[in-house]
mmCIF file of C-alpha atoms in Angstrom:
data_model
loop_
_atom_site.group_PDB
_atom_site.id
_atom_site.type_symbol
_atom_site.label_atom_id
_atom_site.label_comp_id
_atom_site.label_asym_id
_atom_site.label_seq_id
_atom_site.Cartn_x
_atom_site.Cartn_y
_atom_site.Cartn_z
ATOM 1 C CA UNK A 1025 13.599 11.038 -1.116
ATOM 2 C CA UNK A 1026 12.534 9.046 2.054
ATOM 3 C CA UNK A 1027 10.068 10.098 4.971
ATOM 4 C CA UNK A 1028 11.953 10.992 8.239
ATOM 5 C CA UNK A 1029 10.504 8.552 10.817
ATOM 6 C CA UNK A 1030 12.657 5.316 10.847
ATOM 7 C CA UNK A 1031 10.924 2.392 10.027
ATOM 8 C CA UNK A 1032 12.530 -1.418 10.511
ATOM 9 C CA UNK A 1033 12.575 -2.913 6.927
ATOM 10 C CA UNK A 1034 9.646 -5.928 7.104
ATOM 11 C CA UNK A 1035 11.147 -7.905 4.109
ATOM 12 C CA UNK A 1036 14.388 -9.542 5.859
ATOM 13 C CA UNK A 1037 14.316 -13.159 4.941
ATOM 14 C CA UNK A 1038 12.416 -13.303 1.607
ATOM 15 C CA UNK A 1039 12.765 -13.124 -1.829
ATOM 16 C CA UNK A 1040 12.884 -9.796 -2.950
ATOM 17 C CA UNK A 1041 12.091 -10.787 -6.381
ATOM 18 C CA UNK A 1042 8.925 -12.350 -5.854
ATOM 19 C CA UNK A 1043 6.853 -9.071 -6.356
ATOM 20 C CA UNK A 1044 2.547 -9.602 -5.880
ATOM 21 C CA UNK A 1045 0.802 -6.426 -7.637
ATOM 22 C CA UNK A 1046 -2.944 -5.398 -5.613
ATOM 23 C CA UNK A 1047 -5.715 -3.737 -7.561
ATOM 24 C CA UNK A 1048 -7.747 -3.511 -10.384
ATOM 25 C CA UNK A 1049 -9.231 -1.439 -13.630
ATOM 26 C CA UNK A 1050 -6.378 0.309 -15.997
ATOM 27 C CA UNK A 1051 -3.853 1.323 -13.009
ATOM 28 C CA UNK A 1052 -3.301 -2.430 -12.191
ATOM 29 C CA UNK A 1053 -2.723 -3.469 -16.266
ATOM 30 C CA UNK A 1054 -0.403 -0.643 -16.630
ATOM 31 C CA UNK A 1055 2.282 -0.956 -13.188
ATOM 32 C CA UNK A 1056 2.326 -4.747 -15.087
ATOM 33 C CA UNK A 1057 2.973 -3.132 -18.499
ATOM 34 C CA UNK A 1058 5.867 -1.596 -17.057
ATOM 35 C CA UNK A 1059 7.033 -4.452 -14.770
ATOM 36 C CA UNK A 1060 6.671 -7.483 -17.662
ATOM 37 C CA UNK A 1061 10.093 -5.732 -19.079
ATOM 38 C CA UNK A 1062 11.835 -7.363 -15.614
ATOM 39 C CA UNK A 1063 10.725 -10.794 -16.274
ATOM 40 C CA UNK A 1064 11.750 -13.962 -17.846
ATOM 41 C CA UNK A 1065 9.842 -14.938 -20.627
ATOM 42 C CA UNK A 1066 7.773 -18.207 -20.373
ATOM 43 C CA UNK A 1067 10.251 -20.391 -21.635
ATOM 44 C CA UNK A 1068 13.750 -18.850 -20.572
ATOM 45 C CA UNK A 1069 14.106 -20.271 -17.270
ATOM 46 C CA UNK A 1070 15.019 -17.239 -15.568
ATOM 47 C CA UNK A 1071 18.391 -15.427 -16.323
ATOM 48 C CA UNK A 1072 19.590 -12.427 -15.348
ATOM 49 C CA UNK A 1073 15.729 -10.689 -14.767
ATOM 50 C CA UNK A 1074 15.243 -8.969 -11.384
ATOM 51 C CA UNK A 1075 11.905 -10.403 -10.911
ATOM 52 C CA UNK A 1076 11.727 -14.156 -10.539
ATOM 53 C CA UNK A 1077 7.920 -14.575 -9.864
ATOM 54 C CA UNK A 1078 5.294 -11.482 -10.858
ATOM 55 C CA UNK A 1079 1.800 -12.281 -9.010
ATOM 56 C CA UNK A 1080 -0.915 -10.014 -9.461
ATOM 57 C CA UNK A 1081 -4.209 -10.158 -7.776
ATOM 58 C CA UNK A 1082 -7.264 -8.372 -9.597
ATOM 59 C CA UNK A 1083 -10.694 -7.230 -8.099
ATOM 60 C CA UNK A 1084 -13.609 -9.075 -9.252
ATOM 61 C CA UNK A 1085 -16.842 -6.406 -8.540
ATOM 62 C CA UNK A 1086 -17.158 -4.924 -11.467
ATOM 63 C CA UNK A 1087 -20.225 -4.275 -13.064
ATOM 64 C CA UNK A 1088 -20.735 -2.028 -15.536
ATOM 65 C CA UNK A 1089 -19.900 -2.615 -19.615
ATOM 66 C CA UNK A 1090 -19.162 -5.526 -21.398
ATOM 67 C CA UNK A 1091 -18.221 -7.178 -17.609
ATOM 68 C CA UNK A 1092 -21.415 -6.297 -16.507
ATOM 69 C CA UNK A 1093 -23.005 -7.561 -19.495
ATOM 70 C CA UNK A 1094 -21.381 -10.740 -19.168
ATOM 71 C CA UNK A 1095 -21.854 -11.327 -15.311
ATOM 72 C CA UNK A 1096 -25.485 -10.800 -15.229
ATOM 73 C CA UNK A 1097 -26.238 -13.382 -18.229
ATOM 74 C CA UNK A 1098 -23.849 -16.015 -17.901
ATOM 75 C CA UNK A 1099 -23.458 -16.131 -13.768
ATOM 76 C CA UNK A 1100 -19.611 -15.891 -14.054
ATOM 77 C CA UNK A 1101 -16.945 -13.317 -12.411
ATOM 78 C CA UNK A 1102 -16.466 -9.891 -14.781
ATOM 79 C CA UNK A 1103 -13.292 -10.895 -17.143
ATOM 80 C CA UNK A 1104 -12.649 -6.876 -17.929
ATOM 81 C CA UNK A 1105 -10.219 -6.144 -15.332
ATOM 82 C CA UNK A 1106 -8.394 -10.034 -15.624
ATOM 83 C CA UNK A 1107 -8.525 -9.585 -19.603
ATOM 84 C CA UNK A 1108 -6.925 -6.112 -19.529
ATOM 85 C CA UNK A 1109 -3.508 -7.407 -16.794
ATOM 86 C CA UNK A 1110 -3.760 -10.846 -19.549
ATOM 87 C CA UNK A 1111 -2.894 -8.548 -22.460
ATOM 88 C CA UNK A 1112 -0.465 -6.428 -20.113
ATOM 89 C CA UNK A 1113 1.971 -9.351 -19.343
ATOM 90 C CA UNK A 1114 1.596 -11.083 -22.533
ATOM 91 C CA UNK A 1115 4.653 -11.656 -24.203
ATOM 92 C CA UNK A 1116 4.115 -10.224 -27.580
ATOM 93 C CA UNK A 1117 1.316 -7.219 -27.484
ATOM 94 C CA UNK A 1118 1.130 -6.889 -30.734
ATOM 95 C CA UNK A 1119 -0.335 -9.648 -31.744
ATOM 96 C CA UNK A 1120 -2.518 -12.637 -30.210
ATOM 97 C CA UNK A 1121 -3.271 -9.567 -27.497
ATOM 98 C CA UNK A 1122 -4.786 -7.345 -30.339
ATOM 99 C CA UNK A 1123 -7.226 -9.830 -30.813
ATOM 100 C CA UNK A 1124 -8.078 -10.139 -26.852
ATOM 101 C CA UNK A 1125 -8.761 -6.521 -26.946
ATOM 102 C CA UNK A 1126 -11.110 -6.148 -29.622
ATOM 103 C CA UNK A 1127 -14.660 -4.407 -29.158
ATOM 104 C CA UNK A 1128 -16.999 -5.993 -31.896
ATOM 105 C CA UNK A 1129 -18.996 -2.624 -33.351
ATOM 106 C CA UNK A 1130 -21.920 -4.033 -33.613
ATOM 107 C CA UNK A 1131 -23.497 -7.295 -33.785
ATOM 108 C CA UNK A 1132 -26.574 -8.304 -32.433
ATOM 109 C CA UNK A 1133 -25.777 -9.031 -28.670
ATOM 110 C CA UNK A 1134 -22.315 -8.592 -29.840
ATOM 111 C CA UNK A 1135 -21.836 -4.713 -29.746
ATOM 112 C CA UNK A 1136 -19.570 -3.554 -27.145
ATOM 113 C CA UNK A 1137 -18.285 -6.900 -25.913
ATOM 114 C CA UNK A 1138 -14.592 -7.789 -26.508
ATOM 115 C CA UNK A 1139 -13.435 -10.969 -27.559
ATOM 116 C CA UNK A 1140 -10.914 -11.441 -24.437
ATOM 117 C CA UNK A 1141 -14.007 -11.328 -22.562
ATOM 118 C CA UNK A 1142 -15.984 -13.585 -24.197
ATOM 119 C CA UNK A 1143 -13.364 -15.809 -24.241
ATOM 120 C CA UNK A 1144 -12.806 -16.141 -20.976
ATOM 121 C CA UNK A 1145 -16.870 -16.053 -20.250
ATOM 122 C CA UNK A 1146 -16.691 -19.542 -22.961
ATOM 123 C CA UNK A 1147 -13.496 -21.335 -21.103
ATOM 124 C CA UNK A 1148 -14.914 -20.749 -17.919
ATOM 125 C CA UNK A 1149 -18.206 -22.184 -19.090
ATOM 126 C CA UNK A 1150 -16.318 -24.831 -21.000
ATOM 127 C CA UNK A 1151 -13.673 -25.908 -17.504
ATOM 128 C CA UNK A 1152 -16.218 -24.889 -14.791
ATOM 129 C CA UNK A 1153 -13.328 -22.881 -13.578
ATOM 130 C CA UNK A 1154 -12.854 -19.093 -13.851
ATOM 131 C CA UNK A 1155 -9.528 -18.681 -11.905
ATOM 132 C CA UNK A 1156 -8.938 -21.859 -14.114
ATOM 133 C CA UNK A 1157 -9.699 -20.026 -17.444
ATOM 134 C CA UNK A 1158 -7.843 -17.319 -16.509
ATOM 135 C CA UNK A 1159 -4.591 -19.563 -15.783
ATOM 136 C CA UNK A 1160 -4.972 -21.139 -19.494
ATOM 137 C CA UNK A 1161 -5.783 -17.700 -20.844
ATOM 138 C CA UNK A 1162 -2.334 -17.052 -19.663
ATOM 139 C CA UNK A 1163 -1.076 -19.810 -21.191
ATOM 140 C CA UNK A 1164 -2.289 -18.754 -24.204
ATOM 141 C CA UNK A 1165 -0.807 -15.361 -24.377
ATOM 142 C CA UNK A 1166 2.062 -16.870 -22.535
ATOM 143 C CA UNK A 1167 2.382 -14.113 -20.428
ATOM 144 C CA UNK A 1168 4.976 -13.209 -18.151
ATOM 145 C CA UNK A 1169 3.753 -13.584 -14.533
ATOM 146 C CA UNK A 1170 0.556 -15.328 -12.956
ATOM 147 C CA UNK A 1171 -2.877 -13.576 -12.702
ATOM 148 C CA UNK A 1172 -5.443 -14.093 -9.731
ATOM 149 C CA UNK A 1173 -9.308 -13.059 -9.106
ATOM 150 C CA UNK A 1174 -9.506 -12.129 -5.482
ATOM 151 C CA UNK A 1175 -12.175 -14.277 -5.014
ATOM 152 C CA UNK A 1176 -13.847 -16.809 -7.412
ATOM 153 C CA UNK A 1177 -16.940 -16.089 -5.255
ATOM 154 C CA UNK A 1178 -19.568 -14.012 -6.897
ATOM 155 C CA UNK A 1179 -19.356 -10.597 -4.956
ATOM 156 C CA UNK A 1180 -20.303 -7.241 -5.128
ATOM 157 C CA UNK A 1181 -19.686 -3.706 -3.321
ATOM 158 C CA UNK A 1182 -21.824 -1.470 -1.216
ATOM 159 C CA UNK A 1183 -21.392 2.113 0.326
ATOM 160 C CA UNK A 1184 -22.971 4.004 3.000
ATOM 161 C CA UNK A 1185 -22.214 7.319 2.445
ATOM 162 C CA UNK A 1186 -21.746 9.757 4.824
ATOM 163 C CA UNK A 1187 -24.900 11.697 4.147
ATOM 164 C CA UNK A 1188 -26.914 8.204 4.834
ATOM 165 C CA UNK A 1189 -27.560 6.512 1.406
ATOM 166 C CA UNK A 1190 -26.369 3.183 0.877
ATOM 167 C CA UNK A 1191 -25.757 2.307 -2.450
ATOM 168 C CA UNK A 1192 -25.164 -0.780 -4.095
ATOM 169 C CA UNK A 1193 -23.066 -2.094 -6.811
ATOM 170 C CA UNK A 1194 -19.580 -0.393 -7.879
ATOM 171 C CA UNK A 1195 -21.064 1.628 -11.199
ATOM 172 C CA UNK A 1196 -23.353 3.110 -9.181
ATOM 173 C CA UNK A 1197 -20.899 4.001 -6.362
ATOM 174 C CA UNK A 1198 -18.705 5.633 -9.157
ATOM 175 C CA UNK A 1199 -21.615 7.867 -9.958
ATOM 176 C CA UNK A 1200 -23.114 8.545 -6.514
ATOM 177 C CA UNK A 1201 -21.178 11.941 -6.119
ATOM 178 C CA UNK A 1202 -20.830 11.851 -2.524
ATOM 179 C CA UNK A 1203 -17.999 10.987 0.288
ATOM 180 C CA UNK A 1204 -18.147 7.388 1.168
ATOM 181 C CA UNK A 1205 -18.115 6.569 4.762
ATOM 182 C CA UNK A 1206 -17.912 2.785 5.151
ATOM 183 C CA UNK A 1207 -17.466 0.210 1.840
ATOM 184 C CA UNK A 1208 -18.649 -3.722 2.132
ATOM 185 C CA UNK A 1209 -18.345 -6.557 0.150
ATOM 186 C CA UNK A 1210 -21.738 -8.422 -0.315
ATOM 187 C CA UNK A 1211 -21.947 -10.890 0.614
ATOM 188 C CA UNK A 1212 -19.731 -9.411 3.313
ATOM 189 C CA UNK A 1213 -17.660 -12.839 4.534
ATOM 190 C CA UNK A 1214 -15.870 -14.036 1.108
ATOM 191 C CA UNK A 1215 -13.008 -16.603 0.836
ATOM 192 C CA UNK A 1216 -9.696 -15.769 -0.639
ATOM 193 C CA UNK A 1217 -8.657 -18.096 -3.981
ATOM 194 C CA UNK A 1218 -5.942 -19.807 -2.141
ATOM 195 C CA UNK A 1219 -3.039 -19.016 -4.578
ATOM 196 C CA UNK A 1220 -4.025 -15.499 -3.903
ATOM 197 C CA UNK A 1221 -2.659 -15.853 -0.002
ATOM 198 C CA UNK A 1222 0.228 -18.427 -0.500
ATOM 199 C CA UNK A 1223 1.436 -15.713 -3.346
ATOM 200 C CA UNK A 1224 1.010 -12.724 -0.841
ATOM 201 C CA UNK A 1225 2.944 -14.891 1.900
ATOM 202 C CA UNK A 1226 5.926 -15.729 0.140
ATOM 203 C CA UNK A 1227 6.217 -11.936 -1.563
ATOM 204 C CA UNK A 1228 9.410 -9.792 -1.376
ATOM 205 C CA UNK A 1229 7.555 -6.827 -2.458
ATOM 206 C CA UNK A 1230 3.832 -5.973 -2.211
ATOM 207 C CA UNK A 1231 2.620 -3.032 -4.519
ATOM 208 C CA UNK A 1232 -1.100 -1.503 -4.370
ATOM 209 C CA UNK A 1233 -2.243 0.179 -6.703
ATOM 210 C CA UNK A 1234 -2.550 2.745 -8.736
ATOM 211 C CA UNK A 1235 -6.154 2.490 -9.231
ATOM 212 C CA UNK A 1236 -9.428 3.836 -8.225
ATOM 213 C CA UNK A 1237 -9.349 3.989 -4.060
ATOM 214 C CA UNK A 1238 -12.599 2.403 -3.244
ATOM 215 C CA UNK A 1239 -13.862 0.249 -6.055
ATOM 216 C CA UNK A 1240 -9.913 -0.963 -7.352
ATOM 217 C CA UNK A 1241 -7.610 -0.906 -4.285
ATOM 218 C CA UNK A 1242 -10.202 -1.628 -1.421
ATOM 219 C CA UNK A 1243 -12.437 -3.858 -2.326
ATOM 220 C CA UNK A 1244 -9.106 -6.764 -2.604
ATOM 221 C CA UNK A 1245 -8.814 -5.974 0.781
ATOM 222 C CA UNK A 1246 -11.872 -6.596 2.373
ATOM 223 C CA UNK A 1247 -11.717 -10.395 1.208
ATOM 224 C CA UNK A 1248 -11.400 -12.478 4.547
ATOM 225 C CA UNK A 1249 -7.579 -13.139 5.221
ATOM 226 C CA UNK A 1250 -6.082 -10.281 2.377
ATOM 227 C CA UNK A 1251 -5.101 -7.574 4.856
ATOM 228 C CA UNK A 1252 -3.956 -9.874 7.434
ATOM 229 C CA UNK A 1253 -1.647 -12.209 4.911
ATOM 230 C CA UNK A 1254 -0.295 -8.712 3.821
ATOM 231 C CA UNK A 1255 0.318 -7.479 7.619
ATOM 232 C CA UNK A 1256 1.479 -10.713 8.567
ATOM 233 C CA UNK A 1257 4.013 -10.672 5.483
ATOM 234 C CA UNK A 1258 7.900 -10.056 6.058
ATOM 235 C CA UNK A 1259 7.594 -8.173 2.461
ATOM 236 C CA UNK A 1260 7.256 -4.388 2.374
ATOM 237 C CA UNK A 1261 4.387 -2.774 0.836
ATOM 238 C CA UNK A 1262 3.933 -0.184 -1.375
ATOM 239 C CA UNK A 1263 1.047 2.025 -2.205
ATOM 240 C CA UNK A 1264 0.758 3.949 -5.553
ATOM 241 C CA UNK A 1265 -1.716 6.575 -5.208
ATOM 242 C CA UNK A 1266 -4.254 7.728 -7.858
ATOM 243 C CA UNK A 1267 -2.701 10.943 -9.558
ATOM 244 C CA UNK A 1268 -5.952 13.017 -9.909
ATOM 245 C CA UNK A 1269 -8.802 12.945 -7.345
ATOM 246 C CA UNK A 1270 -11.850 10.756 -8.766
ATOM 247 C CA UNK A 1271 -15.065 12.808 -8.737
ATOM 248 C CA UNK A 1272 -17.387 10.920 -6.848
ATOM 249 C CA UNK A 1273 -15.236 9.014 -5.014
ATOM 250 C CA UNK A 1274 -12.087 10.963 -3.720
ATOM 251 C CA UNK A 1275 -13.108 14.184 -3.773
ATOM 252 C CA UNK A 1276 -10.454 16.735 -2.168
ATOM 253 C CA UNK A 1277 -8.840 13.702 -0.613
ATOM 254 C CA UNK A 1278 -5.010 13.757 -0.233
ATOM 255 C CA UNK A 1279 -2.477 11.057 -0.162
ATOM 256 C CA UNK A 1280 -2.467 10.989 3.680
ATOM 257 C CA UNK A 1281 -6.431 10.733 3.647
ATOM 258 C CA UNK A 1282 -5.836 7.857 1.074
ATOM 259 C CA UNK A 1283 -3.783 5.842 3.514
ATOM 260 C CA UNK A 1284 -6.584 6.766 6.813
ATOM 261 C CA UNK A 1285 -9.150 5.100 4.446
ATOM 262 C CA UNK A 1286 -7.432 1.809 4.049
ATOM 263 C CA UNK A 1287 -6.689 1.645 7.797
ATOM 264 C CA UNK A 1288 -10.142 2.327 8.673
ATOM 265 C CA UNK A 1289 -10.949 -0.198 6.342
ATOM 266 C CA UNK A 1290 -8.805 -2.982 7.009
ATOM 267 C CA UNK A 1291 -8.323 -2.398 10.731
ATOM 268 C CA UNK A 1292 -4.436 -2.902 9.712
ATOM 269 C CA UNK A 1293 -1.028 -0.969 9.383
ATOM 270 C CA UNK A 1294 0.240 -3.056 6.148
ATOM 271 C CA UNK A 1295 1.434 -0.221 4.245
ATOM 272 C CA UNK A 1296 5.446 1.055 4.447
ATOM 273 C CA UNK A 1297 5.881 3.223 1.590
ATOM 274 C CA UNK A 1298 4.301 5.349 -0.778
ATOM 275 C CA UNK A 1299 5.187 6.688 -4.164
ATOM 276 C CA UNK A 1300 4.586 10.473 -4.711
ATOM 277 C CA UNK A 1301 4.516 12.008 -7.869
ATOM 278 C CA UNK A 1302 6.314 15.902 -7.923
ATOM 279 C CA UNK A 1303 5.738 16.819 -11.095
ATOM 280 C CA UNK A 1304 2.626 19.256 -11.606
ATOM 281 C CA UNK A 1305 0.229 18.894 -14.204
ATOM 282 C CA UNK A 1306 0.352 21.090 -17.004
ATOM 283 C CA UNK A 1307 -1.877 23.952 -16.615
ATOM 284 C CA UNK A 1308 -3.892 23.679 -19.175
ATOM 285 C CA UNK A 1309 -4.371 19.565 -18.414
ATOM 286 C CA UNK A 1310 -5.286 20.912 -15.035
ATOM 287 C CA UNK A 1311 -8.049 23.212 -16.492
ATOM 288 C CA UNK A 1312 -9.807 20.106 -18.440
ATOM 289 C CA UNK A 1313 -9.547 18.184 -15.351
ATOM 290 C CA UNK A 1314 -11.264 20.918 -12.877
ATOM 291 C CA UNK A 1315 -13.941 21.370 -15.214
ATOM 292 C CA UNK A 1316 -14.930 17.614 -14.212
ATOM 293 C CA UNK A 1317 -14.120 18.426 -10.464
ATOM 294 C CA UNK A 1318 -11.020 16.623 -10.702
ATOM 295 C CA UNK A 1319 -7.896 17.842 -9.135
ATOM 296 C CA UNK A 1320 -4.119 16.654 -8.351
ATOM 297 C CA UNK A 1321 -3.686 14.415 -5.335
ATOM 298 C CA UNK A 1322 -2.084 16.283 -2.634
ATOM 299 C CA UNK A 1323 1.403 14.773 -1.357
ATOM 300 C CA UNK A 1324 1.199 16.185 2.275
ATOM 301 C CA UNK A 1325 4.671 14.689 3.208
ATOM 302 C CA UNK A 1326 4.134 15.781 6.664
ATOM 303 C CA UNK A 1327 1.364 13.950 7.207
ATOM 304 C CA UNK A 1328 3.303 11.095 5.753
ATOM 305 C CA UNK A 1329 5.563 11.699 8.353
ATOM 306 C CA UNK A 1330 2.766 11.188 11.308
ATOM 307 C CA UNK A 1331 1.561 8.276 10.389
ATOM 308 C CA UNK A 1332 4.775 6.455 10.235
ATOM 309 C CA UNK A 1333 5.065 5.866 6.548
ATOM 310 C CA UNK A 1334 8.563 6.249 4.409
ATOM 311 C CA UNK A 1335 7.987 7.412 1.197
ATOM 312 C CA UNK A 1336 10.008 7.846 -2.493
ATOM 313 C CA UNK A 1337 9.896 10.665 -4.903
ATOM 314 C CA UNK A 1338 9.988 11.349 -8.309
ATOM 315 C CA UNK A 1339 8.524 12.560 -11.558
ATOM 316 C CA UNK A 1340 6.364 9.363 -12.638
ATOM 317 C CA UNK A 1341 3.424 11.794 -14.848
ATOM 318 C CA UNK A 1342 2.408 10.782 -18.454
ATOM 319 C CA UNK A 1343 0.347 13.477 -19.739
ATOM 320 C CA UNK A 1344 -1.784 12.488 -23.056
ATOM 321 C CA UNK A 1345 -5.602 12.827 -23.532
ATOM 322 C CA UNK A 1346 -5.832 12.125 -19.861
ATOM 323 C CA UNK A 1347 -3.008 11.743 -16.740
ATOM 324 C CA UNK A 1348 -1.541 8.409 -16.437
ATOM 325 C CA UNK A 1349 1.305 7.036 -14.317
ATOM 326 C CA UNK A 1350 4.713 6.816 -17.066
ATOM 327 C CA UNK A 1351 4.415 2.369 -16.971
ATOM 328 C CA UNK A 1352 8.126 2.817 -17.632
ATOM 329 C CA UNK A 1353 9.280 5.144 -15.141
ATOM 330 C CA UNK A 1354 7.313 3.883 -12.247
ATOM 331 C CA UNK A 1355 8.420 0.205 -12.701
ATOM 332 C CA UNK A 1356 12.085 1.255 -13.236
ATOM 333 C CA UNK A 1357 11.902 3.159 -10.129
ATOM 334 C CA UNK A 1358 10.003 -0.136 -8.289
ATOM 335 C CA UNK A 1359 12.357 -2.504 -9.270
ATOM 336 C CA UNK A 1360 15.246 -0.081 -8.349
ATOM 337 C CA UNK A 1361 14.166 0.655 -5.412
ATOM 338 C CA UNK A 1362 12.275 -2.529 -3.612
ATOM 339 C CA UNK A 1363 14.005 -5.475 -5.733
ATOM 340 C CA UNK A 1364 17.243 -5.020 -6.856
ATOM 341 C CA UNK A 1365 18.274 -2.697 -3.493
ATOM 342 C CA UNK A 1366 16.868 -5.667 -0.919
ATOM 343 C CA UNK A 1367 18.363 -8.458 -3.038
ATOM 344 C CA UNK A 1368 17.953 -11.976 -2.445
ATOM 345 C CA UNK A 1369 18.597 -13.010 0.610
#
């Protein structure tokens, strides 16, 4: 189902196929679970695969866990984020991946570290290099598609909320339990890695999200030149909003309220679709999730409507221990919708 306001398609021109994925934490990892499926392996050269180039660009501010851990000792960018879309596109999950993704137990200094992240904390010591450990990490798991930090500068994010605290550093934003009026990057003028523009600029399709509003989604967009590559871009754009509210964070904040935020933001009007969800959330999944003041997004198509925005439909919920976006479902739908429809032209 599409919004009612006419809007010219922005992608006439380009390469459909060449699809750049925004964001950050486990939303980001799993829209590339799903997507991977669409492209040529490392070594096929192509084929019959709707997406010829998958880009995605991952936020580097994290600093809690293992990341956090890492960043604070060793002076490098948080790997957790980058390690977890490196195991997404790999070719073969099962295996090489497994080891990427395990948390030693214990261990002096060890406990609670994974090995993808010390791995990539060691190659980026070893090349002097992060974005260049993460492009031989790749190599490695030969996955399918090319991952990006942001930034390669060291950065981190600050809030003023709207009852007057600032607070500094994205953990602690995740647990300040209030409504955040205005989000920074510190320091607050940081430089785009260049492959990180030149992939946005040559993108048929431009997907942000799912993830966490302010500390996944935003924060890529207030490095210097983002926004505007992504405005300036003849691809369309498409935001995939958070299914549940985030406690803290997006409190009783709808879809439409979503999309004011990044404007405000960003200072731009980058955004052309959205994907809504319409199927509810069991009851009693609902009941867990109010007991940690957590709710369902709200769709608000009308408000859609106002602010310009087209949007597409569907039932994309994976209910297990918590509520997910189906990998599967959503990329089908993405690569239906804003690949194979526009073509190559």
């Amino acid at each position: 189902m599409a919004g009612k306001i006419p809007i010219p398609e922005k992608n006439e021109n380009v390469n459909a196929g060449r699809v750049v994925a925004i964001g950050g934490g486990t939303g980001l990892s799993a829209v590339l679970r799903g997507l991977k499926k669409y492209v040529a392996p490392p070594l096929w050269g192509g084929g019959e695969y709707p997406i010829s180039d998958l880009a995605a660009i991952v936020t580097v501010t994290d600093d809690g866990g293992s990341s956090g851990r890492l960043r604070r000792e060793y002076s490098i960018l948080p790997p957790g984020d980058i390690r977890n879309c490196l195991v997404a596109l790999a070719d073969d999950e099962a295996r090489l991946s497994r080891l990427f993704q395990y948390r030693f137990p214990a261990g002096r200094g060890l406990s609670g570290h994974s090995f993808g992240n010390l791995f990539l904390t060691a190659l980026s010591n070893v090349t002097g290099d992060f974005a260049e450990a993460v492009r031989v990490s790749g190599q490695v798991l030969a996955i399918r598609g090319r991952i990006y930090p942001a930034t390669v500068q060291n950065v981190s994010l600050e809030a003023v909320m709207y009852d007057g605290r600032t607070v500094k550093g994205e953990t602690r934003i995740a647990k300040a339990r209030g409504r955040i009026r205005r989000l920074t990057l510190s320091p607050r003028r940081v430089k785009p890695l260049p492959d990180v523009i030149h992939a946005i600029e040559n993108a048929g399709v431009i997907l942000l999200g799912p993830g966490s509003l302010y500390t996944s989604v935003i924060p890529n967009l207030l490095v210097a030149g983002v926004a505007e590559a992504i405005e300036r871009s003849k691809a369309v754009c498409v935001y995939i909003p958070n299914l549940m509210t985030q406690p803290g964070e997006t409190d009783h904040m709808s879809v439409a309220d979503h999309i004011r935020a990044i404007r405000r933001h960003t200072k731009r009007r980058m955004i052309d679709w959205v994907v809504i969800n319409n199927q509810e959330v069991s009851p009693e999944v609902a009941k867990r999730y109010r007991a940690q003041d957590a709710e369902p997004v709200v769709a608000d198509l009308s408000e859609l409507d106002k602010l310009g925005l087209r949007y597409v439909t569907g039932n994309f919920l994976e209910e297990h221990a918590v509520v997910r976006h189906d990998a599967a479902r959503l990329a089908k739908m993405l690569v239906e919708e804003f690949v194979m429809k526009r073509g190559t032209t």
